[in-house]
Amino acid sequence: MSFFPMLGLALVFMISVVLATPSSAQSTAPQTIWRLLDYVAVDYPEAVQDGKIVSQTEYDEMKEFSATASKLIGGLPETPNSPDLKAKARALEQNIASKATPAEIAVAARSLGVDLVKAYPIPLSPAAAPDLARGQALYAQHCGACHGADGRGDGAQAAGLEPPPIAFTDAARARERSVLALYQVIEQGIDGTSMASFADLPAADRWALAFYVGTLAYPADMATQGQSIWDTEPPLRTQFDLQNLVGLRPAVLASQIGDEKARQLVAYLRRHPEATKSAVPAAASLTLARTRLDEAMAAYRKGERRSATDLALSAYLDGFEPVEAILSARDKPLMIRIESAMADLRSAIARSDPADVVAGRVAALDGLFANAEAVLGAGAASPTSSFLASFTILVREGLEAILIVTAMLSFLAKADRRDVLPYVHGGWIAALVAGAGTWGAATWLISISGASRELTEGFGGVFAALVLLWVGIWMHGKSHADTWQRYIRERLGSALNRRSAWFLFALAFIVVYREVFETILFYAAIWGQGNGGAVVGGGAAATVVLAFIAFVILRYSRALPIGKFFAYSSGLIAVLAVVLMGKGSAALQEAGYLPVTLWAGVPRSELLGLYPTLETISAQLAIVVMLTIGFFHNRRLASAERPA
């Protein structure tokens, strides 16, 4: 296969990684179990009253649901909580078999559901406040025919369905049903009923539909009264964020503030979820990381090294990675210590260190996560810190791309091939457009997993480094004026054909998209901390700095003699190739695609792409060796061709 088709495949792979299905750590089994338990808690009163079966169909369904939940719990990865979960699941089955009271079953099912989520954290809220107008349109399109236009269960297709469609206006039922429970049913459907899965809808649409359905039992006039409560009682506002709202059962809120007041507040907040904080609390993400570490330690003590490795990787990708950008903006040294400690833990597991040694590393990480929780829970960032974070992120991420793209533009200007310039400009502009598309997809359509982030950065960095290796050696070979002149006469016209021009387009796209992708992740994190004006100001200032750097490089490269231009450019390209190889290799390590072997005493420098692991340094040394061989070969050729 020629190089250009390989380049195209690499581009396709990079973008597909971003949109890939989240890692196996995000299994749907706990979500299915949670949904079954929620249904048992809500529907059991329709099956049994006063110790007698009032609906055999409903009772058979309760037995089936509880048995399925028990079986699925038995198949989950083992954790320290597994024995207790299995015992509670068996007890729930026995209570249903003995026709226990609805109150007892509800307590048992809810308690088991809470313990399940603690042991196997699952996504509990949308990334942003859902669009209720979109939810209403989706309801009319997909749900109204069975559940009725107003949610009364009297749709045109409801007749003859067994069991009949749920009446969402049933106040008693709605009192026990959270938005999360509605979402789970929409996502997974209900086996044995006419309720199909709508997993093909984007997650944002499923959440919008769940919120809209959750309003049908609460008249609009209640929302007006609920807004008054929300606006005049600040202590209530401190208790809610979007995640709390999604998981809230109105019955629980009613036990705290009274039934009527709870109904009014639920009516308002489900119609206006944007009134709550839209970001998932950082503490929840770090709790997931700490839970995964406990599971990894438990697996390691059992001798299940592979499982321990996967769980430790999940602790980083699913737990720490989502808050890494925010923590980096607030306390960069702490972020680096956590990253290093995570690598140290995975390295210890790979070496099969004694369990007590691994436990010590887990304990150290737990302490670091506690520090991170304190930093992230200290309130919103100040405008100054938001400005500085925005400025430094964009300058740091954009500098490499600027250097590479301006080197390409300068080369084409020196070669008098301005006809190829549109391809380079098209490449970096397309990367910006693709970055905007990635941001939109991550905001409204999908959740970009930690593994997808690291793979995009990793493969992008390694691929760009290999291309720059070739470019650097080639440019160094043309650093002698006579060699360049001969190249112009003999080959330049044919070398920069349409195929080569598209190659330059692809290179510009890759190096810029990689930096844009990472910048988007950081900006999304700091934007969620408030101070939007400061973030925009920092980004604007960074853009001015980068534009000035690009101007200086393009302006003064024109005045350089051709030999010096290629000598300086080849040196710059060589350095960037080494840096990108280090960064790309480190990202692949964080995604679990490369092993981690710590190299004690080696400093860490993100600017130089230097990380204290044997694998990253070996990859960089390999690039250095190949560059050295290429440069030496170029010098020998130049000496041989020089007139005696």
XYZ file of C-alpha atoms in Angstrom:
644
model
C 0.000 0.000 0.000
C 1.380 3.415 -0.918
C 1.889 6.136 1.656
C -0.986 8.379 0.578
C -3.775 5.760 0.967
C -2.289 4.865 4.356
C -2.547 8.538 5.283
C -6.222 8.568 4.323
C -6.900 5.482 6.406
C -5.120 7.062 9.349
C -7.321 10.153 9.075
C -10.480 8.071 8.994
C -9.288 6.055 11.992
C -8.446 9.150 14.024
C -11.874 10.690 13.577
C -13.685 7.391 14.087
C -11.877 6.936 17.411
C -13.477 10.145 18.666
C -16.950 8.849 17.861
C -16.273 5.309 19.010
C -18.368 3.435 21.516
C -17.105 4.096 25.044
C -14.770 1.579 26.584
C -15.892 -1.688 28.106
C -15.595 -0.117 31.517
C -18.932 1.550 30.789
C -20.997 -1.629 30.702
C -24.789 -1.420 30.444
C -25.382 -4.370 32.827
C -25.584 -2.209 36.001
C -27.988 0.132 34.179
C -30.239 -2.801 33.252
C -30.228 -4.072 36.836
C -31.006 -0.611 38.190
C -33.952 -0.275 35.791
C -35.354 -3.662 36.827
C -35.099 -2.781 40.522
C -36.796 0.559 39.942
C -39.659 -1.171 38.170
C -40.064 -3.652 40.999
C -40.206 -0.822 43.535
C -42.814 1.115 41.543
C -45.007 -1.664 40.102
C -45.137 -4.210 42.941
C -48.254 -2.619 44.533
C -50.148 -3.473 41.328
C -49.252 -7.143 41.866
C -49.712 -7.718 45.612
C -51.928 -6.089 48.220
C -52.438 -7.285 51.830
C -50.404 -10.421 51.171
C -52.562 -11.483 48.215
C -51.938 -11.477 44.484
C -54.196 -8.911 42.798
C -52.723 -9.372 39.316
C -51.091 -12.656 38.369
C -49.529 -11.101 35.270
C -47.931 -8.295 37.278
C -46.831 -10.744 39.980
C -45.161 -13.037 37.448
C -43.406 -9.996 36.029
C -42.125 -8.980 39.475
C -40.712 -12.468 40.016
C -39.097 -12.445 36.586
C -37.575 -8.982 37.059
C -36.143 -9.784 40.485
C -34.729 -13.113 39.279
C -33.134 -11.442 36.252
C -31.618 -8.723 38.443
C -30.201 -11.361 40.786
C -28.704 -13.313 37.871
C -27.141 -10.186 36.346
C -25.651 -9.142 39.688
C -24.028 -12.562 39.912
C -22.378 -11.975 36.553
C -20.879 -8.561 37.367
C -17.113 -8.199 37.987
C -16.283 -9.068 41.571
C -15.863 -6.214 44.051
C -15.668 -6.112 47.857
C -19.411 -5.306 47.797
C -20.399 -8.296 45.642
C -21.358 -10.713 48.470
C -23.665 -8.132 50.048
C -25.277 -7.276 46.691
C -25.921 -10.952 45.918
C -27.390 -11.540 49.382
C -29.740 -8.556 49.045
C -30.792 -9.695 45.565
C -31.670 -13.172 46.894
C -33.539 -11.623 49.804
C -35.576 -9.498 47.392
C -36.547 -12.615 45.422
C -37.594 -14.387 48.623
C -39.641 -11.411 49.825
C -41.512 -11.292 46.533
C -42.096 -15.049 46.685
C -43.556 -14.650 50.197
C -45.770 -11.754 49.039
C -44.248 -9.152 51.353
C -45.884 -5.729 51.622
C -45.307 -3.131 48.879
C -43.512 -0.882 51.382
C -41.051 -3.655 52.284
C -40.377 -4.489 48.637
C -39.899 -0.827 47.742
C -37.349 -0.354 50.536
C -35.490 -3.541 49.599
C -35.388 -2.752 45.871
C -34.378 0.899 46.383
C -31.697 -0.040 48.893
C -30.239 -2.612 46.523
C -30.290 -0.047 43.702
C -28.384 2.497 45.812
C -25.755 -0.083 46.782
C -25.464 -1.171 43.148
C -24.697 2.359 41.938
C -22.101 2.785 44.685
C -20.347 -0.405 43.626
C -20.751 0.047 39.860
C -21.168 3.779 39.103
C -23.210 4.458 35.982
C -23.874 7.677 33.990
C -26.583 9.411 35.984
C -27.219 12.669 34.147
C -26.946 14.397 30.758
C -23.943 16.527 29.856
C -26.129 19.637 29.589
C -29.674 20.718 30.367
C -32.069 18.992 27.912
C -34.256 20.820 25.382
C -37.894 20.313 26.454
C -39.270 21.512 23.117
C -37.272 18.768 21.442
C -38.587 16.289 23.991
C -42.184 17.288 23.237
C -41.647 16.807 19.498
C -40.087 13.390 20.069
C -42.977 12.370 22.315
C -45.511 13.251 19.625
C -43.493 11.312 17.053
C -42.671 8.159 19.023
C -44.917 7.899 22.085
C -48.273 9.595 21.581
C -49.791 6.775 19.516
C -49.707 4.435 22.519
C -49.461 6.651 25.603
C -51.827 9.332 24.293
C -51.236 12.951 23.363
C -51.451 14.011 27.022
C -49.786 10.909 28.495
C -52.999 9.299 29.806
C -52.250 5.886 28.281
C -55.193 6.212 25.858
C -53.453 6.495 22.494
C -55.016 5.214 19.281
C -52.824 2.097 19.351
C -53.283 1.362 23.067
C -56.290 -0.940 22.656
C -55.381 -4.596 23.005
C -51.854 -4.039 24.291
C -50.950 -6.256 27.244
C -49.754 -4.895 29.531
C -51.447 -1.594 28.650
C -49.324 1.528 28.086
C -48.362 3.438 31.199
C -50.407 6.511 32.045
C -47.749 9.140 32.718
C -50.380 11.363 34.325
C -50.878 8.863 37.166
C -49.876 11.005 40.136
C -49.161 8.091 42.490
C -46.887 6.425 39.953
C -45.153 9.675 38.984
C -44.438 10.306 42.665
C -42.123 7.283 42.685
C -40.554 7.706 39.270
C -37.344 9.708 38.695
C -36.259 11.143 35.346
C -33.362 8.673 35.419
C -35.826 5.775 35.623
C -37.709 7.144 32.606
C -34.444 7.539 30.709
C -33.401 3.951 31.414
C -36.696 2.630 30.039
C -36.433 4.840 26.947
C -32.883 3.637 26.343
C -33.411 -0.086 26.965
C -37.135 -0.734 26.494
C -38.985 -3.400 28.482
C -38.792 -7.017 27.423
C -42.131 -8.748 26.950
C -44.035 -5.507 26.397
C -44.729 -3.163 23.500
C -42.216 -0.684 24.961
C -39.319 -0.805 22.507
C -35.798 0.486 23.054
C -34.979 3.915 21.645
C -31.227 3.458 21.993
C -30.864 4.559 18.363
C -31.781 8.100 19.394
C -28.866 10.347 20.429
C -28.380 10.508 24.186
C -29.401 14.185 24.246
C -32.732 13.282 22.609
C -33.356 10.455 25.075
C -32.777 12.828 27.988
C -35.040 15.476 26.425
C -37.782 12.873 25.990
C -37.357 11.602 29.557
C -37.654 15.107 31.001
C -40.736 15.879 28.922
C -42.452 12.640 29.966
C -41.577 13.525 33.559
C -43.635 16.747 33.300
C -46.907 15.107 32.201
C -48.116 14.409 35.749
C -47.454 18.007 36.787
C -49.724 20.739 35.331
C -48.107 23.859 33.911
C -49.666 26.141 36.526
C -47.704 24.268 39.183
C -44.467 25.277 37.427
C -45.249 28.971 38.009
C -45.642 28.354 41.722
C -42.523 26.196 41.686
C -40.489 29.004 40.149
C -41.528 31.306 42.960
C -40.314 28.731 45.488
C -37.038 28.303 43.594
C -36.413 32.054 43.360
C -37.254 32.907 46.980
C -35.646 30.013 48.875
C -31.854 30.023 48.293
C -31.217 27.040 50.624
C -33.231 24.844 48.247
C -31.074 25.885 45.292
C -27.917 24.717 47.021
C -29.320 21.173 47.190
C -29.766 20.752 43.445
C -27.574 20.213 40.475
C -28.584 18.474 37.265
C -27.496 15.059 38.522
C -29.532 15.388 41.716
C -32.574 16.498 39.739
C -32.299 13.541 37.360
C -32.134 10.983 40.177
C -34.736 12.630 42.417
C -37.970 10.778 43.239
C -40.688 13.324 44.059
C -41.753 11.153 47.017
C -38.368 11.704 48.654
C -38.568 15.465 48.139
C -42.126 15.445 49.499
C -40.911 13.813 52.717
C -38.533 16.752 53.165
C -40.567 19.815 52.173
C -44.186 18.604 51.947
C -46.151 17.058 49.105
C -47.700 20.167 47.517
C -44.495 22.165 47.628
C -42.543 19.222 46.198
C -44.996 18.834 43.305
C -44.682 22.514 42.453
C -40.903 22.459 42.578
C -40.692 19.285 40.463
C -43.103 20.809 37.931
C -40.800 23.807 37.533
C -37.412 22.096 37.536
C -38.388 19.341 35.102
C -39.585 22.035 32.702
C -36.522 24.194 33.346
C -33.579 21.894 34.092
C -31.259 24.702 32.996
C -32.033 26.374 36.328
C -29.747 23.852 38.007
C -26.020 23.498 37.563
C -25.564 21.600 34.312
C -22.173 20.072 34.981
C -21.795 16.682 36.647
C -20.007 17.344 39.963
C -16.300 16.680 39.857
C -16.656 14.833 43.151
C -18.827 12.190 41.460
C -16.171 11.566 38.833
C -13.433 11.242 41.435
C -15.659 8.938 43.472
C -15.846 6.698 40.422
C -12.036 6.765 40.176
C -11.639 5.778 43.818
C -14.238 3.019 43.463
C -12.417 1.597 40.452
C -9.150 1.631 42.419
C -10.766 -0.339 45.251
C -12.053 -2.845 42.700
C -8.601 -3.076 41.102
C -7.029 -3.779 44.490
C -9.607 -6.467 45.254
C -8.978 -8.133 41.887
C -5.201 -7.962 42.383
C -5.407 -9.665 45.788
C -7.315 -12.502 44.102
C -4.539 -12.905 41.533
C -6.643 -11.477 38.697
C -3.903 -9.253 37.290
C -5.592 -8.596 33.939
C -8.808 -7.501 35.621
C -6.832 -5.308 38.019
C -5.061 -3.668 35.077
C -8.362 -2.941 33.311
C -9.931 -1.501 36.469
C -6.904 0.708 37.166
C -7.092 1.934 33.573
C -10.796 2.659 34.015
C -10.025 4.632 37.187
C -7.954 6.976 35.046
C -10.000 7.094 31.825
C -13.518 7.086 33.293
C -12.886 8.691 36.676
C -9.949 11.078 36.554
C -9.742 12.028 32.865
C -13.100 13.942 32.862
C -11.839 16.350 35.561
C -8.189 16.460 34.492
C -8.575 19.664 32.500
C -10.307 21.518 35.349
C -7.724 20.343 37.870
C -4.904 21.283 35.491
C -6.267 24.822 35.296
C -6.466 25.110 39.084
C -3.521 23.050 40.346
C -1.238 21.771 37.590
C 1.382 20.227 39.947
C -1.324 18.153 41.679
C -2.631 16.973 38.304
C 0.878 15.871 37.310
C 1.363 14.025 40.618
C -1.885 12.123 40.081
C -0.948 11.201 36.511
C 2.444 9.967 37.690
C 0.921 8.015 40.567
C -1.562 6.352 38.199
C 1.292 5.312 35.904
C 3.236 4.055 38.918
C 0.262 1.918 40.022
C -0.199 0.332 36.596
C 3.526 -0.297 36.389
C 3.465 -2.033 39.794
C 0.570 -4.233 38.679
C 2.411 -5.116 35.464
C 5.519 -6.103 37.488
C 3.395 -8.287 39.787
C 4.610 -6.396 42.855
C 3.486 -7.735 46.261
C -0.134 -6.926 47.113
C 0.918 -4.726 50.044
C 3.106 -2.623 47.732
C 0.245 -2.163 45.275
C -2.084 -1.345 48.180
C 0.331 1.372 49.272
C 0.170 2.956 45.822
C -3.629 2.786 45.873
C -3.663 4.463 49.285
C -1.337 7.212 48.021
C -3.636 7.813 45.062
C -6.659 7.933 47.343
C -4.981 10.728 49.285
C -4.214 12.614 46.066
C -7.830 12.263 44.956
C -8.940 13.672 48.316
C -6.690 16.695 47.680
C -8.178 17.039 44.202
C -11.706 16.987 45.612
C -10.753 19.808 47.970
C -9.277 21.868 45.114
C -12.244 21.289 42.806
C -14.767 21.883 45.561
C -13.312 25.234 46.551
C -15.844 27.161 44.458
C -15.685 28.780 41.073
C -12.392 29.836 39.596
C -11.496 33.528 39.740
C -11.640 35.630 36.546
C -7.846 35.981 36.621
C -7.227 32.250 36.859
C -9.776 31.595 34.090
C -8.069 34.146 31.841
C -4.611 32.708 32.477
C -5.819 29.130 31.992
C -7.504 30.040 28.711
C -4.434 31.929 27.490
C -1.832 29.315 28.395
C -3.883 26.380 27.088
C -4.351 27.915 23.646
C -0.741 29.100 23.357
C 0.609 25.722 24.497
C -1.632 23.652 22.246
C -1.468 26.001 19.270
C 2.272 26.629 19.171
C 3.248 23.251 17.729
C 0.620 23.482 15.006
C 1.629 27.051 14.161
C 5.303 26.096 13.836
C 4.587 23.160 11.522
C 2.050 24.948 9.304
C 4.183 28.081 8.939
C 7.199 25.925 8.038
C 5.127 24.347 5.260
C 3.920 27.727 4.020
C 7.439 29.160 4.100
C 8.758 26.191 2.137
C 6.136 26.619 -0.589
C 6.873 30.332 -0.808
C 10.609 29.621 -1.146
C 9.846 27.055 -3.844
C 7.667 29.567 -5.657
C 4.772 27.117 -5.555
C 2.014 29.420 -4.358
C -0.456 27.337 -6.327
C -0.151 24.682 -3.598
C -0.736 27.108 -0.703
C -4.555 26.648 -0.832
C -4.096 22.963 0.048
C -2.191 23.802 3.247
C -4.656 26.533 4.186
C -7.498 24.153 3.390
C -5.972 21.565 5.713
C -5.783 23.733 8.807
C -9.160 25.373 8.097
C -10.753 21.923 7.700
C -9.193 20.938 11.023
C -10.845 23.917 12.717
C -14.199 22.992 11.155
C -13.765 19.350 12.217
C -12.887 20.548 15.703
C -16.102 22.581 15.851
C -17.991 19.493 14.704
C -16.309 17.432 17.416
C -17.306 19.997 20.025
C -20.898 19.934 18.778
C -21.017 16.133 18.765
C -19.521 15.937 22.249
C -22.004 18.522 23.525
C -25.245 17.260 22.005
C -24.831 13.796 20.489
C -22.244 11.626 22.223
C -20.002 11.387 25.230
C -16.352 11.236 24.253
C -14.797 8.626 26.498
C -11.396 9.059 28.112
C -9.991 6.281 25.933
C -11.222 8.018 22.769
C -9.535 11.246 23.840
C -6.203 9.607 24.526
C -6.308 7.505 21.342
C -7.000 10.547 19.189
C -4.115 12.445 20.755
C -1.883 9.370 20.761
C -2.315 8.179 17.183
C -2.359 11.764 15.915
C 0.908 12.548 17.685
C 2.712 9.375 16.588
C 1.549 9.684 12.992
C 2.551 13.349 12.780
C 5.939 12.533 14.322
C 6.652 9.875 11.672
C 5.674 12.252 8.868
C 7.826 15.021 10.343
C 10.724 12.572 10.613
C 10.626 12.128 6.852
C 10.069 15.855 6.215
C 12.932 16.866 8.518
C 15.442 14.550 6.827
C 14.257 15.676 3.390
C 14.576 19.383 4.249
C 18.013 18.838 5.759
C 19.096 17.219 2.504
C 18.159 20.413 0.659
C 20.046 22.724 3.020
C 22.906 23.075 0.561
C 22.200 25.687 -2.077
C 23.566 23.670 -4.992
C 21.504 20.637 -3.979
C 18.376 22.783 -3.752
C 18.963 24.398 -7.132
C 19.460 21.017 -8.769
C 16.280 19.728 -7.069
C 14.319 22.683 -8.405
C 15.581 22.066 -11.935
C 15.089 18.317 -11.964
C 12.200 17.353 -9.698
C 10.208 20.098 -8.010
C 7.691 20.494 -10.799
C 6.765 16.827 -10.759
C 7.261 16.307 -7.030
C 4.608 18.821 -6.002
C 1.853 17.360 -8.109
C -1.797 17.101 -7.031
C -1.117 13.979 -4.994
C 1.653 15.663 -3.013
C -0.528 18.726 -2.551
C -3.223 16.571 -0.942
C -0.524 15.049 1.244
C 0.286 18.551 2.525
C -3.439 19.121 3.092
C -3.607 15.932 5.165
C -0.510 16.777 7.198
C -1.846 20.250 7.996
C -5.181 18.715 8.975
C -3.678 16.114 11.310
C -1.301 18.379 13.213
C -3.930 21.098 13.678
C -6.866 18.777 14.468
C -4.863 17.006 17.165
C -4.223 20.319 18.941
C -7.771 21.604 18.343
C -9.218 18.399 19.797
C -7.235 18.710 23.014
C -7.939 22.446 23.263
C -11.688 21.793 22.995
C -11.546 19.410 25.941
C -9.699 21.922 28.114
C -11.921 24.852 27.116
C -15.101 22.864 27.774
C -13.812 22.199 31.280
C -12.841 25.772 32.187
C -15.951 27.224 30.515
C -18.108 25.165 32.855
C -16.433 26.899 35.820
C -17.941 30.265 34.915
C -16.166 33.543 34.023
C -17.041 33.209 30.338
C -15.783 36.709 29.583
C -12.374 35.955 31.082
C -12.147 32.686 29.130
C -12.968 34.474 25.864
C -10.486 37.221 26.703
C -7.704 34.728 27.388
C -8.437 32.914 24.151
C -8.426 36.181 22.181
C -5.100 37.235 23.701
C -3.593 33.840 22.898
C -4.860 34.102 19.314
C -3.085 37.446 18.943
C 0.162 35.959 20.266
C -0.032 32.957 17.928
C -0.853 35.200 14.963
C 2.177 37.362 15.779
C 4.446 34.300 15.961
C 3.143 33.099 12.602
C 3.676 36.554 11.085
C 7.263 36.778 12.350
C 8.144 33.305 11.038
C 6.625 33.941 7.606
C 8.083 37.448 7.347
C 11.665 36.676 8.312
C 11.886 33.288 6.629
C 11.681 35.131 3.306
C 14.909 36.989 4.029
C 16.899 33.870 4.899
C 19.212 32.389 2.268
C 17.811 29.124 0.980
C 20.504 27.012 2.644
C 19.985 28.527 6.080
C 16.213 28.355 5.698
C 16.307 24.615 5.128
C 18.916 24.068 7.831
C 16.871 25.946 10.452
C 13.577 24.442 9.291
C 14.905 20.899 9.324
C 16.181 21.410 12.867
C 12.816 22.786 14.009
C 10.915 19.945 12.316
C 13.261 17.381 13.886
C 12.663 18.767 17.386
C 8.893 18.770 16.845
C 9.019 15.172 15.609
C 10.722 14.108 18.864
C 8.260 16.115 20.977
C 5.187 14.720 19.208
C 6.486 11.163 19.434
C 6.827 11.574 23.206
C 3.372 13.080 23.620
C 1.739 10.546 21.318
C 3.388 7.599 23.057
C 2.378 8.923 26.487
C -1.248 9.293 25.344
C -1.248 5.707 24.056
C 0.052 4.598 27.452
C -2.775 6.421 29.187
C -5.268 4.718 26.846
C -3.791 1.329 27.763
C -2.312 0.631 24.316
C 1.302 0.717 25.510
C 2.805 -0.680 28.723
C 4.142 1.653 31.408
C 7.647 1.127 32.798
C 8.729 4.032 34.984
C 12.257 5.351 34.565
C 13.333 6.804 37.905
C 15.281 10.042 37.852
C 14.085 11.191 34.435
C 12.411 14.623 34.637
C 8.989 15.309 33.143
C 8.445 18.143 30.669
C 5.232 18.457 28.666
C 6.845 21.220 26.605
C 9.495 18.781 25.358
C 7.175 15.788 25.304
C 9.436 14.155 27.893
C 7.827 11.622 30.232
C 9.693 9.398 32.731
C 8.817 6.028 31.196
C 11.001 3.580 29.303
C 8.541 3.302 26.414
C 8.158 7.024 25.645
C 11.863 7.758 25.933
C 12.722 4.728 23.791
C 10.317 5.945 21.108
C 11.903 9.406 21.186
C 15.416 7.940 21.067
C 14.390 5.892 18.031
C 13.330 9.120 16.283
C 16.606 10.794 17.289
C 18.626 7.850 15.930
C 16.755 7.896 12.615
C 17.178 11.664 12.336
C 20.900 11.340 13.081
C 21.322 8.641 10.442
C 19.350 10.683 7.910
C 21.280 13.895 8.581
C 24.616 12.067 8.443
C 23.629 10.442 5.149
C 22.690 13.861 3.740
C 26.085 15.290 4.720
C 27.918 12.416 3.049
C 25.959 12.907 -0.166
C 26.609 16.653 -0.111
C 30.369 16.079 0.415
C 30.511 13.510 -2.394
C 28.757 15.849 -4.825
C 30.849 18.904 -3.900
C 33.479 19.724 -6.586
C 37.033 18.774 -5.656
